[in-house]
Short mmCIF file of C-alpha atoms and ligand atoms in Angstrom, two decimals:
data_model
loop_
_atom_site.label_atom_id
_atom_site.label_comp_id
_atom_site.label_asym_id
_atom_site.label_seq_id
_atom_site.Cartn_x
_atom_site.Cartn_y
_atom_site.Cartn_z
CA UNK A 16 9.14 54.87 -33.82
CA UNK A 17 11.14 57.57 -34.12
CA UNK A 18 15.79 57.46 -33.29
CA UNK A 19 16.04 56.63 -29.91
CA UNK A 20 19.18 56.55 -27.56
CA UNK A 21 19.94 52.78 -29.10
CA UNK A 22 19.01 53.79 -32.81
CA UNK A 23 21.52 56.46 -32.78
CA UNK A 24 24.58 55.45 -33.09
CA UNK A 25 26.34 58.36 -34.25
CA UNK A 26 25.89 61.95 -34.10
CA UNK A 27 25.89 64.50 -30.97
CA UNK A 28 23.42 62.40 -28.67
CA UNK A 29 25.57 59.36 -29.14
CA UNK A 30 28.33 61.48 -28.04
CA UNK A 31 26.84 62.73 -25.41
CA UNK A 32 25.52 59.29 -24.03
CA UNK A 33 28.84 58.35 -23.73
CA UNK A 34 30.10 61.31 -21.88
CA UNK A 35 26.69 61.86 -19.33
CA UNK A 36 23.73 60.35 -18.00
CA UNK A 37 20.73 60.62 -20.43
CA UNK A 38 17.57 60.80 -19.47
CA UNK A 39 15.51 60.13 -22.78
CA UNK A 40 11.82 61.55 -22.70
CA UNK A 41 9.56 59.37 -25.86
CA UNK A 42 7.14 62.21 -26.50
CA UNK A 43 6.09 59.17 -29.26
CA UNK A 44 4.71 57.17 -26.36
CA UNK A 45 3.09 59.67 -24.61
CA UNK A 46 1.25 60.47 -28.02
CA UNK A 47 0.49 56.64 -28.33
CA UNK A 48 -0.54 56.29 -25.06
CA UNK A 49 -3.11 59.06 -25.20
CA UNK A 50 -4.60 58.09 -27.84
CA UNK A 51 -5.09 54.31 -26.53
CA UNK A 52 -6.70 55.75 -23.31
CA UNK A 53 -8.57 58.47 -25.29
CA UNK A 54 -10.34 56.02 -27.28
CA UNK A 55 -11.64 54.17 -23.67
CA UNK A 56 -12.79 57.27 -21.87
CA UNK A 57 -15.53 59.62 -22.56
CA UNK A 58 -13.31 62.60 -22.44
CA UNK A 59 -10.02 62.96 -21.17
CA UNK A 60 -8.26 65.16 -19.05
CA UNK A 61 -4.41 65.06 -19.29
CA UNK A 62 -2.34 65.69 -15.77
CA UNK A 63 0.46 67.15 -15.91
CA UNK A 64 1.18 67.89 -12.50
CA UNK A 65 4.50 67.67 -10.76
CA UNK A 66 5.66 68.99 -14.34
CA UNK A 67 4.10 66.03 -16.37
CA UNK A 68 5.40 63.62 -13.69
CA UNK A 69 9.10 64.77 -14.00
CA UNK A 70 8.63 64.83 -17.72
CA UNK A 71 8.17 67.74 -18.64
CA UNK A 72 4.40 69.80 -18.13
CA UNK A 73 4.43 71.81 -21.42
CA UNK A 74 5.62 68.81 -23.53
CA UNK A 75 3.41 66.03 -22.09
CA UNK A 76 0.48 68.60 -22.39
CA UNK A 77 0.74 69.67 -25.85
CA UNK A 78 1.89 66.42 -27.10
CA UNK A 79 -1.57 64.70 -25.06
CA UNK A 80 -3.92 67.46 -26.46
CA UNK A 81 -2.43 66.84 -30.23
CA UNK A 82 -3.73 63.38 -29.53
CA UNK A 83 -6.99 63.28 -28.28
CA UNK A 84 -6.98 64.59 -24.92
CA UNK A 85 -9.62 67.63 -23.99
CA UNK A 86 -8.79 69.02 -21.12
CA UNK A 87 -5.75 69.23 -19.03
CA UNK A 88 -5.21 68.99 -14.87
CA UNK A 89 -2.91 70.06 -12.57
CA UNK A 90 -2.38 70.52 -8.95
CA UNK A 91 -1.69 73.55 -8.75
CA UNK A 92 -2.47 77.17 -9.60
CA UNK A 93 1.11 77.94 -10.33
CA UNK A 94 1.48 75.04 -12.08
CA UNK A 95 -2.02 76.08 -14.18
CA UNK A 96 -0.27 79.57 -14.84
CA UNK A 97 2.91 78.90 -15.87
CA UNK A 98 1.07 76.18 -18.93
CA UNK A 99 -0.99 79.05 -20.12
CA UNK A 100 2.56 81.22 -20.00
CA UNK A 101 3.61 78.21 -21.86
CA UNK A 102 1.33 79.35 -24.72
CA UNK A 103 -1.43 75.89 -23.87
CA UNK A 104 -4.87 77.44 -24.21
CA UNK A 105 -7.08 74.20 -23.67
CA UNK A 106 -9.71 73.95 -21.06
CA UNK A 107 -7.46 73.68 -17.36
CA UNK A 108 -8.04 72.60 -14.07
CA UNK A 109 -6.59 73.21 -10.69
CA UNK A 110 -7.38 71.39 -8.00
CA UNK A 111 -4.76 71.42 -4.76
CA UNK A 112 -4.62 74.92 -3.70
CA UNK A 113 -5.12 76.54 -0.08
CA UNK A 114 -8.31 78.03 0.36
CA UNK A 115 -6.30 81.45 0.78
CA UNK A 116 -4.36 81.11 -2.33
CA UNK A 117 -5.86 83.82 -4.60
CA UNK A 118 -7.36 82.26 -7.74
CA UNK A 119 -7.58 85.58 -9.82
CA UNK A 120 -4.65 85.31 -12.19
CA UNK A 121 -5.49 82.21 -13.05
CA UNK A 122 -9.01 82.89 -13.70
CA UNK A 123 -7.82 85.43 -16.07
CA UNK A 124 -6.09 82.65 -17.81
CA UNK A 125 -9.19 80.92 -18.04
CA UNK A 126 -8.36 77.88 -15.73
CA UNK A 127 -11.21 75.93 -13.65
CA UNK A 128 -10.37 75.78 -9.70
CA UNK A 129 -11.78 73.00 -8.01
CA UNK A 130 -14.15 73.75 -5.09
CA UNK A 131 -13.47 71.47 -1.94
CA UNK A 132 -14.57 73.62 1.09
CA UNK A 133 -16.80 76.96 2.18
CA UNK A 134 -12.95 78.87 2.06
CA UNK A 135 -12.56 77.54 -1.63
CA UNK A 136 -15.62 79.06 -2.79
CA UNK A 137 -15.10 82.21 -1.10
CA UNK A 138 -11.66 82.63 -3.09
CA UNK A 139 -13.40 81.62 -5.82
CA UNK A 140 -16.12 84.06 -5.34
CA UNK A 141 -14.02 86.69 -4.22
CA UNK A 142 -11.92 86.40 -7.42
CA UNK A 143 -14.86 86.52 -9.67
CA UNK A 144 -15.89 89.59 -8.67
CA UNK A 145 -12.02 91.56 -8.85
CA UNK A 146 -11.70 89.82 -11.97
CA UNK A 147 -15.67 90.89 -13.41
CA UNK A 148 -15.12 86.55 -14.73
CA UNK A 149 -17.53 84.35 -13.73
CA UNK A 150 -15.19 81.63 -12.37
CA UNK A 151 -15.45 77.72 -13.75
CA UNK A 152 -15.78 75.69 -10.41
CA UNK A 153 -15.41 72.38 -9.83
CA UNK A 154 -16.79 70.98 -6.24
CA UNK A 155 -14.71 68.53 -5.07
CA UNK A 156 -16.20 65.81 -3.05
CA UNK A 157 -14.29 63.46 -1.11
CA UNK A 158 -16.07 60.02 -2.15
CA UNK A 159 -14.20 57.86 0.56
CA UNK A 160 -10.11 58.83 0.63
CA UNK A 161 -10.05 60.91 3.36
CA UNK A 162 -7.94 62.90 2.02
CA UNK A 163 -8.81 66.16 -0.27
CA UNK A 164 -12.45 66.96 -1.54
CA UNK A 165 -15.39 67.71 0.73
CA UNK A 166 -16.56 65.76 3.24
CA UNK A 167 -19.75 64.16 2.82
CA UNK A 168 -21.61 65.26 5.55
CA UNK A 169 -20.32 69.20 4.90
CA UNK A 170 -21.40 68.64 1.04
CA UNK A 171 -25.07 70.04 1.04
CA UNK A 172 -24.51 73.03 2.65
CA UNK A 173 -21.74 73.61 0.00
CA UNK A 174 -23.89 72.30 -2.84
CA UNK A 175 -26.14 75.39 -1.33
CA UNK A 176 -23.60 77.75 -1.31
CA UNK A 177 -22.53 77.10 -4.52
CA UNK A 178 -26.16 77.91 -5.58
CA UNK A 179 -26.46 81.07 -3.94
CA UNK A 180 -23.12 82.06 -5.05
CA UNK A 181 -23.67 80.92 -8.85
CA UNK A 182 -26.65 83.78 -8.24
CA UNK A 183 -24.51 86.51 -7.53
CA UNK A 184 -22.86 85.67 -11.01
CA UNK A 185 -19.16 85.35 -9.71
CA UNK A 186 -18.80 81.51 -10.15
CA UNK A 187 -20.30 79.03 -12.35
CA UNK A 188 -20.45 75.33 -11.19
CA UNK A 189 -19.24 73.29 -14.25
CA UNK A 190 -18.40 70.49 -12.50
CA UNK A 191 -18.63 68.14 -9.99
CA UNK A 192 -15.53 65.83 -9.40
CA UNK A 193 -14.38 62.90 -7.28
CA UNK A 194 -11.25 60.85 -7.04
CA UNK A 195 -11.19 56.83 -6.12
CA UNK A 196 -9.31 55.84 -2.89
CA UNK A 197 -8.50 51.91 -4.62
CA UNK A 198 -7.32 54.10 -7.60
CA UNK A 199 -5.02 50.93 -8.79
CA UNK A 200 -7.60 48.14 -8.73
CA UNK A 201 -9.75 46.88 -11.38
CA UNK A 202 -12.20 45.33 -9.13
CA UNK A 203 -15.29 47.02 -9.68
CA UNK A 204 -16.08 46.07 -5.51
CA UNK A 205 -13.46 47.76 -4.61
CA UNK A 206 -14.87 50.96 -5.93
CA UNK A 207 -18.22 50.30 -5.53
CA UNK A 208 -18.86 52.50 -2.24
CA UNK A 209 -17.05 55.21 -3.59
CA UNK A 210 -18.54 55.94 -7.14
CA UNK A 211 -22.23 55.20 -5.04
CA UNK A 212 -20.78 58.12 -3.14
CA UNK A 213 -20.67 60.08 -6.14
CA UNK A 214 -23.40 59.78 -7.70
CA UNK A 215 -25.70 60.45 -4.37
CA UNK A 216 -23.59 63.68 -4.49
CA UNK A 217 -23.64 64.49 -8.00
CA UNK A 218 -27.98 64.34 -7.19
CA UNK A 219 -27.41 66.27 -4.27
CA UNK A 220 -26.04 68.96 -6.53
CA UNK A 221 -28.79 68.85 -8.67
CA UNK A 222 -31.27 69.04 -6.08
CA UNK A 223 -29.78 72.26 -4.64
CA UNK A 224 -30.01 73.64 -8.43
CA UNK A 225 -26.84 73.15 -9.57
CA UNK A 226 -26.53 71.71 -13.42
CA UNK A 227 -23.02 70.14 -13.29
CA UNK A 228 -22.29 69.40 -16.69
CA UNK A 229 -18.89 67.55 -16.26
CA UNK A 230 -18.95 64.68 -13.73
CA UNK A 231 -15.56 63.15 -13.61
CA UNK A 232 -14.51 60.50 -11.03
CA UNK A 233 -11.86 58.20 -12.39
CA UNK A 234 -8.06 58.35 -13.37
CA UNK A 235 -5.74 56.02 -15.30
CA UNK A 236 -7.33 53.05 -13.76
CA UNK A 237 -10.89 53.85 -14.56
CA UNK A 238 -10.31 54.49 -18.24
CA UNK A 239 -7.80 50.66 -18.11
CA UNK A 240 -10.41 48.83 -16.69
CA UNK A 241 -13.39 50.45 -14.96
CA UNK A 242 -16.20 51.52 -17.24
CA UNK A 243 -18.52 52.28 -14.36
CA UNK A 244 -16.42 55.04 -13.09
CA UNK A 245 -15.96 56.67 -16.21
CA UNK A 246 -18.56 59.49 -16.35
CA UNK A 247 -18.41 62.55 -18.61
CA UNK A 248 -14.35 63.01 -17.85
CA UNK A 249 -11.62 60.86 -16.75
CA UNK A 250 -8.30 62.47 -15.27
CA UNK A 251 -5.30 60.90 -16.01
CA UNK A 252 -1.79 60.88 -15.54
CA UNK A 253 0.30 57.89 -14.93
CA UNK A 254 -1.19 56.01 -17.87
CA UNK A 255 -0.18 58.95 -19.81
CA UNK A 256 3.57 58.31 -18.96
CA UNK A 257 3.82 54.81 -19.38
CA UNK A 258 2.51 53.73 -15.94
CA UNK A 259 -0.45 51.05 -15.59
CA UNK A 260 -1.19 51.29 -11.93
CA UNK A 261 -3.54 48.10 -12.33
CA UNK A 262 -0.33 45.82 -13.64
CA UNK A 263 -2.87 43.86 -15.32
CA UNK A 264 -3.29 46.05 -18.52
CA UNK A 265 -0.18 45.67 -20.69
CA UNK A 266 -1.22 48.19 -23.51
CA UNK A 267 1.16 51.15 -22.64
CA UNK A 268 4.45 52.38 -23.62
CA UNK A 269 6.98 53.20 -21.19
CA UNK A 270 8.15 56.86 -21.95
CA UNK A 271 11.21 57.68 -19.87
CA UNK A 272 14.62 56.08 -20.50
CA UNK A 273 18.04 56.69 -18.15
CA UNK A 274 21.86 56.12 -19.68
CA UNK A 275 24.64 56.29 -18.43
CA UNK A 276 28.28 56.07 -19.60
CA UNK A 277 30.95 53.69 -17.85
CA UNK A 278 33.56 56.44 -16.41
CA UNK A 279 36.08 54.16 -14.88
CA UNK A 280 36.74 50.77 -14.40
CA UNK A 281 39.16 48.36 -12.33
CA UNK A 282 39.58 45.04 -12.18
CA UNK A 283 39.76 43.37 -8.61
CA UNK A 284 40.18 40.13 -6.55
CA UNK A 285 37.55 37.93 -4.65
CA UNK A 286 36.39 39.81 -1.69
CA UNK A 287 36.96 43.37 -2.25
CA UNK A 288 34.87 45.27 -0.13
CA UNK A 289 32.90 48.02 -2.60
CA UNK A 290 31.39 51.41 -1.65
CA UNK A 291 30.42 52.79 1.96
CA UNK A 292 30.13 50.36 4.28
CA UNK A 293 31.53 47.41 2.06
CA UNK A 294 27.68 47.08 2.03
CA UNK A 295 28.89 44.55 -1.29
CA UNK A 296 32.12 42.29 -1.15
CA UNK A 297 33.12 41.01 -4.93
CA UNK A 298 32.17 37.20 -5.00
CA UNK A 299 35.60 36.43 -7.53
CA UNK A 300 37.69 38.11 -8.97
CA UNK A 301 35.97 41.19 -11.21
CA UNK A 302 35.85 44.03 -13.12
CA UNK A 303 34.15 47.00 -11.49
CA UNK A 304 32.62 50.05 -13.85
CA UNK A 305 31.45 53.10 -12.27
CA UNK A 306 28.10 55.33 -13.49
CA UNK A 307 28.22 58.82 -12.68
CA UNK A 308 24.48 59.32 -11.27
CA UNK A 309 23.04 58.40 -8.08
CA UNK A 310 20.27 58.75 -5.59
CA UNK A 311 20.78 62.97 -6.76
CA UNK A 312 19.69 62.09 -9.48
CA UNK A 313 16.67 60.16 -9.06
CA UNK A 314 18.22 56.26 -8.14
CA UNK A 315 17.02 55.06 -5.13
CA UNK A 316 19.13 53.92 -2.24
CA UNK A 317 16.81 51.51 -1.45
CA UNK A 318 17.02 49.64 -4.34
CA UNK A 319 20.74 49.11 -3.32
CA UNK A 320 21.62 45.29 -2.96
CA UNK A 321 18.90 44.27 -5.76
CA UNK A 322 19.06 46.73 -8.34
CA UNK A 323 20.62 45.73 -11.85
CA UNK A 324 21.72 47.85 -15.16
CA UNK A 325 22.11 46.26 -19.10
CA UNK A 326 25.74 46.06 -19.62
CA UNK A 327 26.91 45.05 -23.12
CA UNK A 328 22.82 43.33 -23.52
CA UNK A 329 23.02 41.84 -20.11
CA UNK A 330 22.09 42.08 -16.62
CA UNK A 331 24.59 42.80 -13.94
CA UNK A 332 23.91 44.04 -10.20
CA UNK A 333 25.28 47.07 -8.91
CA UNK A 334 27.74 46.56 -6.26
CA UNK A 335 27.29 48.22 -2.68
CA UNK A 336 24.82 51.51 -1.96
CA UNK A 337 23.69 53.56 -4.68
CA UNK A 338 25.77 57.03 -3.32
CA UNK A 339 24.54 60.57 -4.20
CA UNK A 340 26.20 61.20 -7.65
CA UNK A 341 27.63 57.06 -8.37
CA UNK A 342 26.83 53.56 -8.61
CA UNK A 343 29.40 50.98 -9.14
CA UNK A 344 28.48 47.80 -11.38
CA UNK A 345 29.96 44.24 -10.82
CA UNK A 346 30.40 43.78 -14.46
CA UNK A 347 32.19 40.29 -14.53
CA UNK A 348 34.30 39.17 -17.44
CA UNK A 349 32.28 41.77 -19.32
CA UNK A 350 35.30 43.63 -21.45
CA UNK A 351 33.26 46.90 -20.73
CA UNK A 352 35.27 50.13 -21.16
CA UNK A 353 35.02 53.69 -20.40
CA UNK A 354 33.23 55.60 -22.71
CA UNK A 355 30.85 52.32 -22.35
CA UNK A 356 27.05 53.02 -22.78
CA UNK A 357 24.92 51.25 -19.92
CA UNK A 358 21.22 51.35 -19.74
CA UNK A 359 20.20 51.99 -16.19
CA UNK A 360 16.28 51.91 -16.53
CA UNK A 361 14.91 50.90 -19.94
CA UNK A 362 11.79 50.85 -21.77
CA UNK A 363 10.85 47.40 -22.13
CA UNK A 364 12.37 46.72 -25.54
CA UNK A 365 15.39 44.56 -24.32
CA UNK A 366 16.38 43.21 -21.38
CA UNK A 367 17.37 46.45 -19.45
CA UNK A 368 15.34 46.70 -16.45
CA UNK A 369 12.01 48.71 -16.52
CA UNK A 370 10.58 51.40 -14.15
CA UNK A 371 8.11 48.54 -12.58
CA UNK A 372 11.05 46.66 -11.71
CA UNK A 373 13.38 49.46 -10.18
CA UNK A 374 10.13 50.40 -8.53
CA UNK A 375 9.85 46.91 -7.02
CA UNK A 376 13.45 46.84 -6.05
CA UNK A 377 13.18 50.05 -4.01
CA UNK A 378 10.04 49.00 -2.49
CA UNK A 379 7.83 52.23 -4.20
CA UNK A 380 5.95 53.13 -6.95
CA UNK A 381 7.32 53.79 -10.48
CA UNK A 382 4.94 57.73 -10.09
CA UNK A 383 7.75 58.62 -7.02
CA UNK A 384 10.70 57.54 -9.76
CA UNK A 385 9.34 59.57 -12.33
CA UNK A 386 8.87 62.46 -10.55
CA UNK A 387 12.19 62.54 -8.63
CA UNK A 388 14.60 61.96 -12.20
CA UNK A 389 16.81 64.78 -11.52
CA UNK A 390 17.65 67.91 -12.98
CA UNK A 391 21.04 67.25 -13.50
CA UNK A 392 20.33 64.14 -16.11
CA UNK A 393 20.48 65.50 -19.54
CA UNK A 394 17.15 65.53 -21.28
CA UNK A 395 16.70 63.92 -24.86
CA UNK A 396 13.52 64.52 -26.10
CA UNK A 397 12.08 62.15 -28.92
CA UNK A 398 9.60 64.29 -30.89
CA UNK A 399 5.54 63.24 -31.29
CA UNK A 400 4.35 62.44 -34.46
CA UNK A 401 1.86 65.35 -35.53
CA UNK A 402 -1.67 65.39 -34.45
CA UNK A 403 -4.39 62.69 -34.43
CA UNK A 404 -7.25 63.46 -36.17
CA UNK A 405 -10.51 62.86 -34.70
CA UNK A 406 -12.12 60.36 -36.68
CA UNK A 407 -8.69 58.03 -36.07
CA UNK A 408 -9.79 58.24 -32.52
CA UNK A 409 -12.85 56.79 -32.84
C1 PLP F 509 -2.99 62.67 -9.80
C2 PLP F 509 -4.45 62.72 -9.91
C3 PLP F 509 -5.09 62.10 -10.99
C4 PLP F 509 -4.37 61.23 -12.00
O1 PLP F 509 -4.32 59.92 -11.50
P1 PLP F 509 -3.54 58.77 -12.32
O2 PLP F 509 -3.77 57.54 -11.53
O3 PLP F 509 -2.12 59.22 -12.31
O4 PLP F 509 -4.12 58.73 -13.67
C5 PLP F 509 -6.45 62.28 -11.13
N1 PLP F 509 -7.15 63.01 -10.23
C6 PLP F 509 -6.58 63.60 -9.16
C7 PLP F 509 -7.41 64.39 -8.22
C8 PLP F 509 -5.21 63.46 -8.96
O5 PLP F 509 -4.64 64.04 -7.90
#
């Protein structure tokens, strides 16, 4: 692996770390962590979405293509835009846009817009023809979340109007995508409606004369642990970043690492009252160190009362409610200093605490941590090595 945070003890980062919260980015893992996934799936389709999950879109993208992704996915059509401004050319789909939201800049950019309703494929239609591009479309169908895609009983008559709009020549139906509702279980049961779902739709497609070429269904936990689902393309994201939404599948590497330097400290009797609300009174006498990041920076407050940081290689508790821009950490007889390096969510090579576990304490998932790691943490990213080839892949 290539320095990290830990590994570099001298030098400008080092400095830095000890002067502002870090938030290291291991382009390394994401390229290791493609490539494990990219061997399991048939194809795959990196998200980037909600800028690579907090991560960075442009980075996660190009490092994930380099390494054996195909295709990239996003949510939306701004978000599809501003990669291809970005300079990434590989095949790109949107997939979350209003039905009014004109497609036609995009389409000159060669992105894919997934087709979920009637008012989709008008846009899509309509855009085809300013544009003189036969647009790549995607129908969406919702196999059993409820949430986006079509639903099933308004899919023929789109499957039809695909057809008749694939005539005119403005659209071409490439695709024909799904997305699981159980998308974190490995039991193939708990799927089992929903890729049945898809496949009755994928024939209804090609009964109203469509000839879908990509069927994609499944995300991170498809390619983990759910060959059934896998199809021609699998779409994912978290697994990209570190995350295994199944828990059972410990072949990842965790990619995003926060620091933080001790900025003061004070040392304090038994039953000092610490923070708003005294929320935490010091058990015995203590010494108190204070980080300078908060829930503005991507901490929850509801991990307040269980959360825990790596102080001089161990564990201590912050004391009292994580606050905006601080924590405060019950450090003991620690003799931590300012200037002090703390590691606030590690990657699961010592004993700092990981993503799951912050996750756990504030009762969410490590995706809504990732995303919401602030702006104002300063970003460290550890290069990729260069590009996989193809036959290490296989
Ligand atoms: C976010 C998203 C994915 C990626 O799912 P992961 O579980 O993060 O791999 C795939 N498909 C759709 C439609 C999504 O919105």
């Amino acid at each position: 692996m290539s320095a990290t945070l830990c590994e570099s003890r001298t030098g400008p980062l080092a400095t830095l770390a000890t002067t502002r919260p870090v938030l290291t980015v291991r382009l390394d893992a994401v390229a290791y962590n493609t490539r494990v996934l990219a061997a399991r799936a048939r194809r795959l389709m990196a998200v980037v979405k909600a800028d690579g999950f907090g991560l960075g879109g442009a980075d996660v993208a190009r490092t994930a293509l380099a390494h054996g992704a195909r295709a990239l996915g996003v949510a939306t059509l701004t978000e599809a835009v501003e990669l291809r401004t970005a300079g990434i050319g590989a095949p790109l789909l949107s997939w979350l846009d209003a039905p009014g939201a004109d497609p036609s800049d995009a389409v000159l950019h060669g992105v894919d817009v997934a087709v979920p309703s009637l008012g989709h494929l008008e846009a899509a239609v309509a855009a085809g023809r300013r544009t003189g591009r036969a647009v790549a479309v995607h129908l969406y169908l919702d196999c059993g979340t409820a949430r986006d895609g079509c639903a099933p009983e308004l899919w023929p008559a789109l499957c039809a109007a695909a057809w008749r709009a694939e005539l005119t020549g403005a659209v071409r139906v490439v695709g024909v995508m799904g997305h699981l509702a159980c998308a974190a279980s490995l039991d193939p049961q708990a799927n089992a409606d929903a890729t049945a779902r898809f496949v009755h739709g994928v024939a209804r497609a090609r009964a109203a004369g469509l000839r879908p070429a990509l069927r994609h269904l499944g995300a991170t936990a498809a390619v983990l642990g759910l060959p059934a689902t896998r199809f021609d393309l699998s779409r994912v994201g978290a697994g990209l970043v570190g995350i295994d939404p199944t828990g059972r599948c410990p072949v990842l590497h965790a990619v995003a690492q926060v620091t933080a330097p001790v900025v003061q400290v004070r040392d304090v009797g038994a039953g000092v009252g610490v923070g708003y609300e005294h929320t935490y009174r010091t058990p015995a006498p203590t010494r108190l160190a204070l980080l300078p990041l908060g829930y503005a920076d991507g901490l929850p407050v509801t991990a307040s009362g269980r959360a825990q940081v790596l102080v001089h290689g161990q564990r201590r508790p912050l004391a009292g409610r994580v606050s905006m821009d601080q924590v405060v950490v019950d450090v003991g007889d620690l003799p931590v200093r300012t200037g002090d390096v703390v590691t606030v969510i590690g990657t699961g090579d010592d004993l700092a605490p990981t993503l799951t576990e912050w996750a756990g304490w504030a009762g969410t998932l490590p995706h809504e941590l990732l995303t919401g790691l602030g702006r104002r943490l300063v970003r460290h990213v550890v290069p990729a090595p260069p590009s996989t080839s193809p036959e290490e892949l296989a």
